[in-house]
Coordinates of C-alpha atoms and ligand atoms in Angstrom, one line a residue:
M1267 CA 21.3 -10.7 8.3
T1268 CA 17.7 -11.2 7.2
M1269 CA 16.0 -7.9 6.2
K1270 CA 13.1 -6.6 8.2
W1271 CA 9.9 -5.8 6.4
W1272 CA 10.4 -2.0 6.9
Q1273 CA 13.8 -2.3 5.2
R1274 CA 12.4 -4.0 2.2
S1275 CA 9.2 -1.9 1.9
V1276 CA 8.3 1.2 -0.1
F1277 CA 6.2 3.5 2.0
Y1278 CA 3.5 5.8 0.6
Q1279 CA 2.2 8.7 2.6
I1280 CA -1.5 9.4 2.5
Y1281 CA -2.9 12.8 3.7
P1282 CA -6.3 11.5 4.7
R1283 CA -8.1 14.7 4.0
S1284 CA -7.1 14.7 0.4
F1285 CA -7.1 11.1 -0.8
A1286 CA -10.6 10.0 -1.6
D1287 CA -14.0 11.3 -0.4
Q1288 CA -16.7 8.7 -0.3
N1289 CA -19.6 10.5 1.4
G1290 CA -19.4 13.7 -0.7
D1291 CA -18.6 16.3 2.0
G1292 CA -15.5 17.3 0.1
I1293 CA -13.2 15.8 2.7
G1294 CA -11.3 12.5 2.3
D1295 CA -12.4 9.6 4.5
F1296 CA -11.7 6.0 5.5
A1297 CA -14.3 4.6 3.3
G1298 CA -12.7 6.5 0.4
M1299 CA -9.2 5.3 1.4
A1300 CA -10.4 1.7 1.8
A1301 CA -11.8 1.8 -1.7
K1302 CA -8.4 2.8 -3.1
L1303 CA -6.4 0.0 -1.5
D1304 CA -6.6 -2.0 -4.7
Y1305 CA -5.1 0.9 -6.5
L1306 CA -2.2 1.1 -4.0
H1307 CA -1.7 -2.6 -4.2
R1308 CA -1.4 -2.5 -8.0
L1309 CA 0.9 0.5 -7.8
G1310 CA 3.2 -1.8 -5.8
V1311 CA 3.7 -0.1 -2.4
D1312 CA 4.2 -2.1 0.7
A1313 CA 3.2 0.2 3.5
I1314 CA 1.1 3.3 4.1
W1315 CA 2.0 6.2 6.4
L1316 CA -1.2 7.9 7.4
S1317 CA -1.0 11.5 8.4
P1318 CA -3.1 12.2 11.5
H1319 CA -6.6 10.8 11.4
F1320 CA -7.6 11.8 14.9
P1321 CA -10.3 14.2 16.0
S1322 CA -8.9 17.7 15.6
P1323 CA -10.0 21.3 15.2
F1324 CA -7.7 21.2 12.1
L1325 CA -5.7 24.4 12.8
D1326 CA -2.6 22.5 11.8
C1327 CA -4.4 20.1 9.5
G1328 CA -4.7 17.3 12.1
Y1329 CA -1.4 17.8 13.8
D1330 CA -3.4 19.4 16.6
I1331 CA -5.1 16.4 18.2
S1332 CA -8.0 16.7 20.5
D1333 CA -8.5 12.9 21.1
Y1334 CA -5.6 10.5 20.6
T1335 CA -7.7 7.3 20.5
G1336 CA -10.5 8.5 18.3
V1337 CA -11.1 9.0 14.6
A1338 CA -12.0 12.4 13.2
P1339 CA -15.8 12.2 12.5
E1340 CA -15.4 13.5 9.0
Y1341 CA -13.0 10.6 8.3
G1342 CA -15.3 8.0 9.8
T1343 CA -15.5 5.8 12.8
I1344 CA -13.1 3.5 14.6
E1345 CA -14.9 0.6 13.0
E1346 CA -14.2 2.1 9.6
F1347 CA -10.6 2.6 10.6
S1348 CA -10.3 -1.1 11.6
H1349 CA -11.9 -2.1 8.4
F1350 CA -9.4 -0.1 6.4
L1351 CA -6.5 -1.6 8.4
Q1352 CA -7.8 -5.1 7.9
Q1353 CA -8.3 -4.5 4.2
A1354 CA -4.8 -3.1 3.9
H1355 CA -3.4 -6.2 5.7
T1356 CA -5.4 -8.5 3.5
R1357 CA -3.5 -7.0 0.5
G1358 CA -0.2 -7.3 2.3
I1359 CA 0.0 -3.6 2.9
R1360 CA 1.1 -2.4 6.3
V1361 CA -0.1 0.8 7.9
I1362 CA 1.7 3.1 10.2
L1363 CA 0.1 6.1 12.0
D1364 CA 1.3 9.6 12.8
L1365 CA 2.0 10.0 16.4
V1366 CA 2.2 13.6 17.7
L1367 CA 3.8 13.4 21.1
N1368 CA 5.0 17.0 21.5
H1369 CA 1.7 18.8 21.7
T1370 CA -2.0 18.5 21.8
S1371 CA -4.7 20.8 20.5
D1372 CA -5.8 23.5 22.9
Q1373 CA -9.2 21.8 22.6
H1374 CA -8.0 18.5 24.0
P1375 CA -9.8 17.9 27.4
W1376 CA -6.3 17.6 29.0
F1377 CA -5.5 21.2 28.1
R1378 CA -9.0 22.5 28.9
E1379 CA -8.5 21.1 32.4
S1380 CA -5.0 22.3 32.7
R1381 CA -5.9 25.8 31.9
S1382 CA -8.9 25.9 34.1
S1383 CA -7.0 26.7 37.3
R1384 CA -3.5 26.8 38.7
D1385 CA -4.2 23.8 41.0
N1386 CA -6.0 21.6 38.6
P1387 CA -4.5 18.1 38.7
R1388 CA -3.6 18.4 35.0
R1389 CA -2.0 21.8 35.4
D1390 CA 1.5 20.3 35.2
W1391 CA 0.6 18.3 32.1
Y1392 CA 1.6 21.4 30.1
I1393 CA 4.3 24.0 30.6
W1394 CA 3.1 27.0 32.6
R1395 CA 5.3 29.8 33.7
D1396 CA 4.9 33.3 35.2
G1397 CA 5.7 36.2 32.9
R1398 CA 8.8 38.4 33.1
D1399 CA 8.7 42.2 33.3
G1400 CA 5.1 42.3 32.0
G1401 CA 5.9 40.0 29.1
P1402 CA 6.5 36.4 28.3
P1403 CA 8.9 34.3 30.5
N1404 CA 11.7 34.6 27.9
N1405 CA 12.5 35.5 24.3
W1406 CA 11.8 32.1 22.7
A1407 CA 10.0 32.0 19.4
A1408 CA 7.5 29.5 18.1
I1409 CA 8.6 27.6 15.1
F1410 CA 5.5 29.0 13.3
G1411 CA 6.3 32.5 14.3
G1412 CA 5.7 34.9 17.2
S1413 CA 6.5 34.3 20.9
A1414 CA 6.5 30.7 22.0
W1415 CA 4.5 31.7 25.0
Q1416 CA 0.8 32.5 25.2
L1417 CA -0.8 34.4 28.1
D1418 CA -3.9 32.6 29.4
P1419 CA -6.1 35.2 31.1
T1420 CA -7.9 32.7 33.3
T1421 CA -4.9 32.1 35.5
G1422 CA -2.6 34.9 34.4
Q1423 CA 0.2 32.5 33.4
Y1424 CA 1.8 31.8 30.1
Y1425 CA 1.9 28.3 28.4
Y1426 CA 4.6 27.2 26.0
H1427 CA 3.9 26.1 22.4
A1428 CA 6.7 25.1 20.0
F1429 CA 4.3 25.5 17.1
L1430 CA 0.9 27.4 16.9
P1431 CA -0.6 28.9 20.1
E1432 CA -3.4 26.4 19.5
Q1433 CA -0.8 23.6 20.0
P1434 CA 0.3 23.7 23.6
D1435 CA 3.3 21.6 24.4
L1436 CA 2.9 18.6 26.8
N1437 CA 5.2 18.5 29.8
W1438 CA 7.1 15.3 29.1
R1439 CA 8.9 15.7 32.5
N1440 CA 5.6 14.8 34.1
P1441 CA 5.4 10.9 34.4
E1442 CA 1.6 11.0 34.1
V1443 CA 2.0 12.6 30.6
K1444 CA 4.3 9.8 29.6
A1445 CA 2.0 7.1 31.0
A1446 CA -1.0 8.7 29.1
L1447 CA 0.8 8.8 25.8
W1448 CA 2.3 5.3 26.2
S1449 CA -1.3 4.0 26.7
V1450 CA -2.2 5.8 23.4
V1451 CA 0.6 3.9 21.7
R1452 CA -0.6 0.6 23.2
F1453 CA -4.2 1.4 22.1
W1454 CA -3.2 1.5 18.4
L1455 CA -0.7 -1.3 18.6
D1456 CA -3.4 -3.5 20.1
L1457 CA -5.6 -2.6 17.2
G1458 CA -2.9 -4.0 14.9
V1459 CA -1.1 -1.0 13.4
D1460 CA 2.4 -1.6 12.2
G1461 CA 4.1 1.3 13.8
F1462 CA 4.4 5.1 13.9
R1463 CA 5.9 8.0 12.2
L1464 CA 6.9 10.2 15.1
D1465 CA 6.0 13.9 14.6
A1466 CA 8.5 16.7 15.5
I1467 CA 10.4 14.6 18.1
A1468 CA 13.2 17.2 18.5
T1469 CA 10.7 19.5 20.2
I1470 CA 9.6 17.1 23.0
F1471 CA 11.8 18.6 25.8
E1472 CA 12.8 22.2 26.5
H1473 CA 15.6 23.5 28.6
P1474 CA 14.1 23.5 32.1
E1475 CA 15.7 26.8 33.1
L1476 CA 14.4 28.7 30.0
P1477 CA 17.6 30.6 29.2
D1478 CA 17.1 33.3 26.5
H1479 CA 18.4 32.5 23.1
T1480 CA 21.2 34.7 21.7
L1481 CA 19.9 35.5 18.2
A1482 CA 19.3 39.2 17.8
V1483 CA 15.7 38.9 16.5
S1484 CA 12.4 39.5 18.1
P1485 CA 10.0 36.5 18.1
D1486 CA 7.4 38.7 16.4
A1487 CA 9.7 39.1 13.4
I1488 CA 9.6 35.3 12.8
V1489 CA 6.9 34.0 10.5
D1490 CA 8.2 30.5 10.1
A1491 CA 11.5 29.6 11.7
N1492 CA 12.1 26.9 9.0
E1493 CA 12.8 29.7 6.5
L1494 CA 15.7 31.2 8.5
P1495 CA 19.3 30.5 7.4
W1496 CA 20.4 27.2 8.9
D1497 CA 22.7 28.7 11.6
D1498 CA 20.2 31.2 12.7
Y1499 CA 17.5 28.5 13.0
W1500 CA 19.7 26.5 15.4
Q1501 CA 20.7 29.6 17.4
L1502 CA 17.1 30.7 17.7
L1503 CA 15.9 27.3 18.9
H1504 CA 19.0 26.3 20.8
F1505 CA 17.1 25.7 24.1
Q1506 CA 13.9 24.3 22.5
L1507 CA 15.2 21.4 20.4
H1508 CA 17.1 18.2 21.0
Q1509 CA 17.3 18.6 24.8
P1510 CA 18.7 16.0 27.1
G1511 CA 16.4 13.1 27.9
L1512 CA 15.1 12.7 24.4
H1513 CA 17.1 9.6 23.5
E1514 CA 16.2 7.9 26.7
L1515 CA 12.6 8.6 26.0
M1516 CA 12.8 7.2 22.5
Q1517 CA 14.6 4.1 23.8
E1518 CA 11.7 3.6 26.2
L1519 CA 9.2 3.9 23.4
R1520 CA 11.2 1.5 21.3
A1521 CA 11.1 -1.1 24.2
L1522 CA 7.4 -0.6 24.4
V1523 CA 6.9 -1.2 20.6
D1524 CA 9.3 -4.1 20.7
S1525 CA 7.2 -5.8 23.4
Y1526 CA 4.6 -6.4 20.6
P1527 CA 5.1 -9.1 17.9
G1528 CA 5.5 -8.3 14.2
D1529 CA 8.5 -5.9 14.1
R1530 CA 6.4 -2.7 14.5
V1531 CA 8.4 0.2 13.2
L1532 CA 9.3 3.8 14.5
I1533 CA 10.2 6.4 11.9
G1534 CA 11.3 9.7 13.4
E1535 CA 10.5 13.0 11.7
D1536 CA 14.1 14.1 12.2
E1537 CA 17.4 13.7 10.3
Q1538 CA 19.8 13.2 13.2
V1539 CA 21.3 9.8 13.0
A1540 CA 21.7 9.9 16.8
F1541 CA 18.1 8.7 16.9
H1542 CA 19.3 5.3 15.8
G1543 CA 20.9 4.9 19.2
S1544 CA 23.5 2.2 19.0
G1545 CA 22.0 1.0 15.8
D1546 CA 19.1 -1.1 17.0
D1547 CA 17.8 0.3 20.3
E1548 CA 16.1 3.5 19.4
L1549 CA 14.3 4.5 16.2
H1550 CA 14.3 2.2 13.3
L1551 CA 14.4 4.9 10.7
V1552 CA 15.0 8.7 10.5
F1553 CA 14.5 10.6 7.3
N1554 CA 17.5 11.6 5.1
F1555 CA 16.1 15.2 4.9
P1556 CA 19.5 16.6 3.7
L1557 CA 18.9 14.9 0.4
M1558 CA 15.9 17.1 -0.1
R1559 CA 17.5 20.3 1.0
T1560 CA 18.6 21.6 -2.3
E1561 CA 17.2 23.5 -5.2
R1562 CA 18.2 21.0 -7.8
L1563 CA 19.0 17.3 -7.4
T1564 CA 22.3 17.3 -9.1
P1565 CA 24.7 14.3 -9.2
A1566 CA 27.2 16.3 -7.1
H1567 CA 24.6 17.0 -4.4
I1568 CA 23.4 13.3 -4.3
R1569 CA 26.9 11.9 -4.2
A1570 CA 27.9 14.2 -1.3
N1571 CA 24.7 13.4 0.5
Q1572 CA 25.2 9.7 0.2
A1573 CA 28.8 9.8 1.2
Q1574 CA 28.0 11.7 4.3
R1575 CA 24.8 10.0 5.2
L1576 CA 26.0 6.4 4.8
A1577 CA 29.2 7.2 6.7
E1578 CA 27.5 8.7 9.7
L1579 CA 24.9 6.0 10.2
P1580 CA 25.9 3.8 13.1
P1581 CA 26.5 0.1 12.3
G1582 CA 23.2 -1.7 12.0
A1583 CA 21.2 1.4 11.1
W1584 CA 19.3 1.6 7.9
P1585 CA 18.8 4.7 5.7
C1586 CA 15.4 6.2 4.7
N1587 CA 15.1 8.4 1.7
T1588 CA 12.3 10.7 0.6
L1589 CA 11.8 13.7 -1.7
G1590 CA 8.4 15.0 -0.7
N1591 CA 5.8 15.2 2.1
H1592 CA 2.9 17.3 3.3
D1593 CA 5.2 20.0 4.5
S1594 CA 7.2 20.6 1.3
P1595 CA 6.6 21.5 -2.3
R1596 CA 5.5 18.8 -4.7
V1597 CA 8.5 16.9 -6.1
W1598 CA 7.4 17.6 -9.6
S1599 CA 7.4 21.4 -9.1
R1600 CA 10.3 21.6 -6.8
Y1601 CA 12.9 19.6 -8.7
G1602 CA 11.6 20.1 -12.2
D1603 CA 13.2 22.7 -14.4
G1604 CA 10.1 23.8 -16.2
T1605 CA 11.2 22.2 -19.5
H1606 CA 12.1 18.6 -18.7
D1607 CA 9.8 18.0 -15.7
A1608 CA 8.4 14.7 -17.0
A1609 CA 11.9 13.2 -17.6
L1610 CA 13.2 14.6 -14.3
A1611 CA 10.3 13.1 -12.3
R1612 CA 11.2 9.7 -13.7
L1613 CA 14.9 10.2 -12.8
H1614 CA 14.0 11.3 -9.3
L1615 CA 11.8 8.3 -8.7
A1616 CA 14.5 6.0 -10.1
L1617 CA 17.0 7.6 -7.7
L1618 CA 14.7 7.1 -4.7
L1619 CA 14.1 3.4 -5.6
T1620 CA 17.7 2.5 -6.3
L1621 CA 19.6 4.3 -3.5
K1622 CA 20.3 2.2 -0.4
G1623 CA 17.5 2.6 2.1
T1624 CA 13.7 2.6 2.6
P1625 CA 12.0 4.9 0.2
V1626 CA 9.0 7.0 1.3
L1627 CA 6.7 8.3 -1.5
Y1628 CA 4.0 11.0 -1.2
Y1629 CA 0.5 10.6 -2.6
G1630 CA 0.0 12.0 -6.1
E1631 CA 3.7 12.0 -6.9
E1632 CA 3.1 8.9 -9.1
I1633 CA 1.0 10.9 -11.5
G1634 CA 3.1 14.0 -11.4
M1635 CA 0.9 16.2 -9.3
A1636 CA 2.2 19.7 -9.2
N1637 CA 2.0 22.5 -6.6
L1638 CA -1.5 24.0 -6.3
E1639 CA -1.5 27.6 -7.2
L1640 CA -3.9 29.6 -5.0
S1641 CA -4.9 33.1 -5.8
D1642 CA -7.5 34.0 -3.2
P1643 CA -6.7 34.3 0.5
G1644 CA -10.1 32.7 1.3
Q1645 CA -8.8 29.4 -0.2
L1646 CA -5.9 29.1 2.2
R1647 CA -6.3 26.3 4.7
D1648 CA -2.9 26.1 6.3
T1649 CA -3.0 28.3 9.4
T1650 CA 0.6 29.3 9.1
A1651 CA -0.1 30.7 5.6
I1652 CA -3.2 32.6 6.9
R1653 CA -1.0 34.1 9.7
R1654 CA 1.6 35.1 7.2
Y1655 CA -1.0 36.7 4.9
R1656 CA -2.3 38.7 7.9
M1657 CA 1.1 39.7 9.0
L1658 CA 2.1 40.9 5.5
T1659 CA -1.1 42.9 4.9
E1660 CA -1.9 44.2 8.4
R1661 CA 1.6 44.7 9.9
E1662 CA 3.9 45.2 6.9
G1663 CA 1.5 47.1 4.7
V1664 CA 2.0 44.8 1.7
A1665 CA -0.9 45.1 -0.9
P1666 CA -3.3 42.2 -0.8
Q1667 CA -2.5 40.8 -4.2
A1668 CA 1.3 41.0 -3.6
A1669 CA 0.9 39.4 -0.2
M1670 CA -1.2 36.6 -1.7
G1671 CA 1.5 36.0 -4.3
L1672 CA 4.1 35.6 -1.6
V1673 CA 1.9 33.4 0.5
A1674 CA 0.8 31.3 -2.5
A1675 CA 4.4 30.6 -3.3
S1676 CA 5.2 29.2 0.2
T1677 CA 2.0 27.7 1.7
R1678 CA 1.9 24.0 2.6
D1679 CA -1.5 24.0 0.9
R1680 CA 0.4 23.7 -2.3
C1681 CA 1.2 20.1 -1.8
R1682 CA -2.0 19.0 0.0
S1683 CA -4.6 19.4 -2.8
P1684 CA -7.0 16.5 -3.6
M1685 CA -5.7 13.3 -5.3
Q1686 CA -6.5 13.4 -9.0
W1687 CA -8.3 10.2 -9.9
N1688 CA -9.7 11.2 -13.2
S1689 CA -10.5 14.2 -15.4
T1690 CA -14.1 14.9 -14.4
P1691 CA -14.9 18.0 -12.3
N1692 CA -13.3 17.5 -8.9
A1693 CA -11.1 14.8 -10.4
G1694 CA -13.0 11.9 -8.9
F1695 CA -11.8 12.9 -5.5
C1696 CA -15.4 13.9 -4.5
P1697 CA -18.6 14.2 -6.5
P1698 CA -18.7 16.9 -9.1
E1699 CA -21.3 18.9 -7.2
A1700 CA -19.3 18.8 -3.9
H1701 CA -16.9 21.4 -2.6
P1702 CA -13.5 19.9 -2.0
W1703 CA -11.8 21.3 1.2
L1704 CA -8.9 22.6 -1.0
P1705 CA -9.3 23.2 -4.7
V1706 CA -8.5 20.4 -7.1
H1707 CA -5.5 21.3 -9.3
P1708 CA -6.8 22.3 -12.8
N1709 CA -4.2 20.0 -14.4
H1710 CA -6.4 17.0 -13.6
R1711 CA -8.0 17.8 -17.0
L1712 CA -4.6 17.8 -18.7
G1713 CA -3.6 14.2 -18.2
V1714 CA -2.5 14.5 -14.6
S1715 CA -4.8 11.8 -13.3
V1716 CA -4.9 8.1 -12.5
A1717 CA -7.5 7.3 -15.1
D1718 CA -5.6 9.1 -17.9
Q1719 CA -2.3 7.4 -17.1
E1720 CA -3.5 4.0 -16.1
G1721 CA -3.6 2.3 -19.5
D1722 CA -0.8 4.3 -21.1
P1723 CA 2.5 2.4 -20.9
G1724 CA 4.4 5.6 -21.5
S1725 CA 2.9 7.5 -18.5
L1726 CA 4.5 8.4 -15.3
L1727 CA 2.2 6.1 -13.4
S1728 CA 3.2 3.2 -15.5
F1729 CA 6.8 4.1 -14.9
Y1730 CA 6.2 4.1 -11.1
R1731 CA 4.5 0.7 -11.3
H1732 CA 7.2 -0.8 -13.5
L1733 CA 10.0 0.4 -11.3
L1734 CA 8.3 -0.6 -8.1
G1735 CA 7.8 -4.0 -9.5
L1736 CA 11.4 -4.2 -10.6
R1737 CA 12.7 -3.2 -7.2
R1738 CA 10.6 -5.8 -5.5
A1739 CA 12.0 -8.5 -7.8
T1740 CA 15.6 -7.4 -7.6
P1741 CA 17.3 -8.3 -4.3
A1742 CA 20.4 -6.1 -5.0
L1743 CA 18.2 -3.0 -5.3
V1744 CA 16.6 -3.7 -2.0
S1745 CA 19.5 -4.9 0.2
G1746 CA 22.7 -4.3 -1.8
D1747 CA 25.6 -2.2 -0.7
Y1748 CA 26.0 1.2 -2.4
Q1749 CA 29.2 1.8 -4.3
L1750 CA 29.8 5.0 -6.2
L1751 CA 31.5 4.6 -9.6
D1752 CA 32.2 8.1 -10.7
P1753 CA 33.1 10.7 -8.1
E1754 CA 33.1 13.6 -10.4
S1755 CA 30.6 13.8 -13.2
E1756 CA 28.2 16.7 -13.2
A1757 CA 26.1 15.0 -15.8
Y1758 CA 25.3 11.5 -14.5
L1759 CA 25.2 9.4 -11.5
A1760 CA 26.7 5.9 -11.6
F1761 CA 26.7 3.4 -8.8
T1762 CA 26.4 -0.3 -8.1
R1763 CA 24.3 -2.1 -5.5
R1764 CA 25.9 -5.4 -4.5
D1765 CA 24.0 -8.0 -2.5
P1766 CA 26.3 -10.6 -1.0
A1767 CA 23.5 -12.9 -0.1
S1768 CA 22.2 -13.5 -3.6
G1769 CA 25.5 -12.7 -5.3
Q1770 CA 23.6 -10.2 -7.5
T1771 CA 25.1 -6.8 -8.4
C1772 CA 23.2 -4.1 -10.2
L1773 CA 24.5 -1.2 -12.1
V1774 CA 22.5 2.0 -11.9
L1775 CA 23.1 4.8 -14.4
L1776 CA 21.1 8.0 -14.3
N1777 CA 21.7 10.7 -17.0
F1778 CA 20.7 14.0 -15.5
T1779 CA 21.1 16.0 -18.8
P1780 CA 19.2 16.4 -22.0
A1781 CA 22.2 15.3 -23.9
Q1782 CA 23.4 11.8 -25.0
L1783 CA 26.6 10.8 -23.1
T1784 CA 29.0 8.0 -22.6
P1785 CA 30.0 7.6 -19.0
G1786 CA 33.6 6.6 -18.5
I1787 CA 33.1 4.1 -15.7
D1788 CA 34.4 0.7 -14.8
P1789 CA 31.6 -1.3 -13.2
G1790 CA 33.9 -4.3 -12.7
A1791 CA 32.2 -6.4 -15.4
L1792 CA 32.3 -6.3 -19.2
R1793 CA 28.7 -7.3 -19.8
G1794 CA 25.4 -6.7 -18.1
R1795 CA 21.8 -8.0 -18.4
L1796 CA 19.4 -5.1 -19.0
L1797 CA 16.8 -4.9 -16.3
F1798 CA 15.3 -1.6 -17.1
S1799 CA 15.8 1.4 -19.4
S1800 CA 13.6 4.4 -19.6
T1801 CA 14.3 4.6 -23.3
G1802 CA 13.3 1.0 -24.0
R1803 CA 16.5 -0.5 -25.4
P1804 CA 15.9 -3.5 -27.5
D1805 CA 19.1 -5.4 -26.3
H1806 CA 19.0 -7.8 -23.4
E1807 CA 22.7 -7.9 -23.0
L1808 CA 24.8 -4.8 -22.8
T1809 CA 28.5 -4.2 -23.4
L1810 CA 29.3 -1.9 -20.5
H1811 CA 32.5 -0.2 -21.4
D1812 CA 31.2 1.9 -24.2
L1813 CA 27.6 2.3 -23.2
T1814 CA 25.9 5.5 -24.4
L1815 CA 23.1 6.9 -22.4
T1816 CA 20.2 8.7 -24.1
P1817 CA 19.0 12.1 -22.7
F1818 CA 17.7 11.6 -19.1
E1819 CA 18.0 7.9 -19.4
V1820 CA 17.5 5.6 -16.4
L1821 CA 19.4 2.4 -16.9
I1822 CA 19.5 -0.5 -14.6
A1823 CA 21.5 -3.6 -15.4
E1824 CA 22.6 -6.7 -13.6
L1825 CA 26.3 -7.3 -13.9
L1826 CA 27.4 -10.6 -15.6
E1827 CA 30.7 -12.3 -15.0
A1828 CA 32.4 -10.0 -12.5
E1829 CA 36.0 -9.6 -13.6
P1830 CA 38.6 -10.7 -11.2
R1831 CA 40.6 -7.5 -10.4
T1832 CA 44.3 -7.5 -10.5
R1833 CA 46.4 -5.2 -8.4
N1834 CA 49.5 -3.7 -9.9
Ligands
LIG490 C1 5.5 18.3 11.9 C2 4.5 18.0 10.8 C3 3.9 19.3 10.4 C4 3.3 20.0 11.6 C5 4.3 20.1 12.8 C6 3.6 20.4 14.1 O1 6.6 19.0 11.4 O2 5.0 17.3 9.7 O3 2.9 19.2 9.4 O4 2.8 21.2 11.3 O5 4.9 18.9 13.0 O6 2.9 19.3 14.5
LIG491 CA1 -15.9 12.7 3.1

């Protein structure tokens, strides 16, 4: 089977607001992003996933769209978008967009019309219901807290929102809605984009009869459903997620995308492998989020994750691994231990680039950007965090400073701070006299910047470049099968990637401890050719049976002379 581009590629997520500000208004823009394409090309990524770049009131940082076929004016114009796309393509970099199908902004003209009267032709484009006993139609909660229903005084009915009240859900059972969104999809495909990351697909349909959920909790007590224990989350949202019709809809979207040349790709923001359909008739990729769902990336966790994930994928489906995005803490901070963060960051990248599947990186990860620590509520930009702060201080009587501490430790603003290009004030993201939309992390002065790491062969950035280059040049790391070598060790991870087409087999050894160790593994060969070692071993050929790993070593070798195995 020949591999598709999206199976071979490494994706890099850009949060447009935070990447590079060219016009000095403190907000990233397309001119800025275009100017950084050479950087991304040199880094060695193959594709960009752009978080939403559409006009938006930015209550959910662009995931509240008020015009699906436009460009946010602060980011630029459609011409600048096209220029960016064309410049990316010139460098062999593909670009996928963020497609938010579930909801619009409440400022979208469709919703303004819909809410204007009960008999407006767009009334049924959203989900309107009468209240019950003087309250909302049922006990459903919004994922971002509070009731999922908002009373609209103009018409006296409630509308449904899975997320913020400013993000009303579209009614996907209305064929006009579907037609309108499919023409949005065509608009961008016609412009030449290479596919879409599909936002929050699980929320597209709701149970039509609106049955009450059975979790004993009031919607007002929920601040962010994502923080509930797993079972409670599913019980709470039982009738709001993964409703019938979803897979048929995704198949329809796939057929639409497939009607374009060039293998355009669909990546679902979901972890359920059911979205692969029968392997090749629904979404191309869904994220392996369970890999991220842990405090520490231990060998045991990774092994269990891979065993389960690879077993449950339907034949023909391809994995997709990631460790960070705009909704989760920075990889550096989340999986670091406070002492060996730099070594762990290298190990975690090596993991992502050597596991089977398409890796998705998040901007700034390559220089070790850490969680932004905010101390002043006025700096918060994520509406969910602002709501939490208000709830804590106004409803629960928590003192402002303590409340801010709690919010600072959970806000999504932590991972959205401006990209750190150099060590000057504002980190080269915007001019020194400008006011960036979120503060720049102070560690841009302490070596966490592109300029500081660029020429340093020992930097994290150099490590990223090196490993991305190695992956690209090593067929087994891209397309090989994954075979675990040690089912037990708490200290290291050992596996091979075997590519039948090229005959190449690579051995990957990752030492997760600060101690030297000798893995007791049998990779099926006595000798290996060293492809990479994070400790810079001098030898080109390795004897594999008594190999000793240095602390936190990443070692990748190509197996030589596979030994014929004898059964006895
Ligand atoms: C997705 C996005 C998140 C957004 C939510 C609602 O989960 O990743 O940032 O807030 O959808 O659109
Ligand atoms: Ca700007």
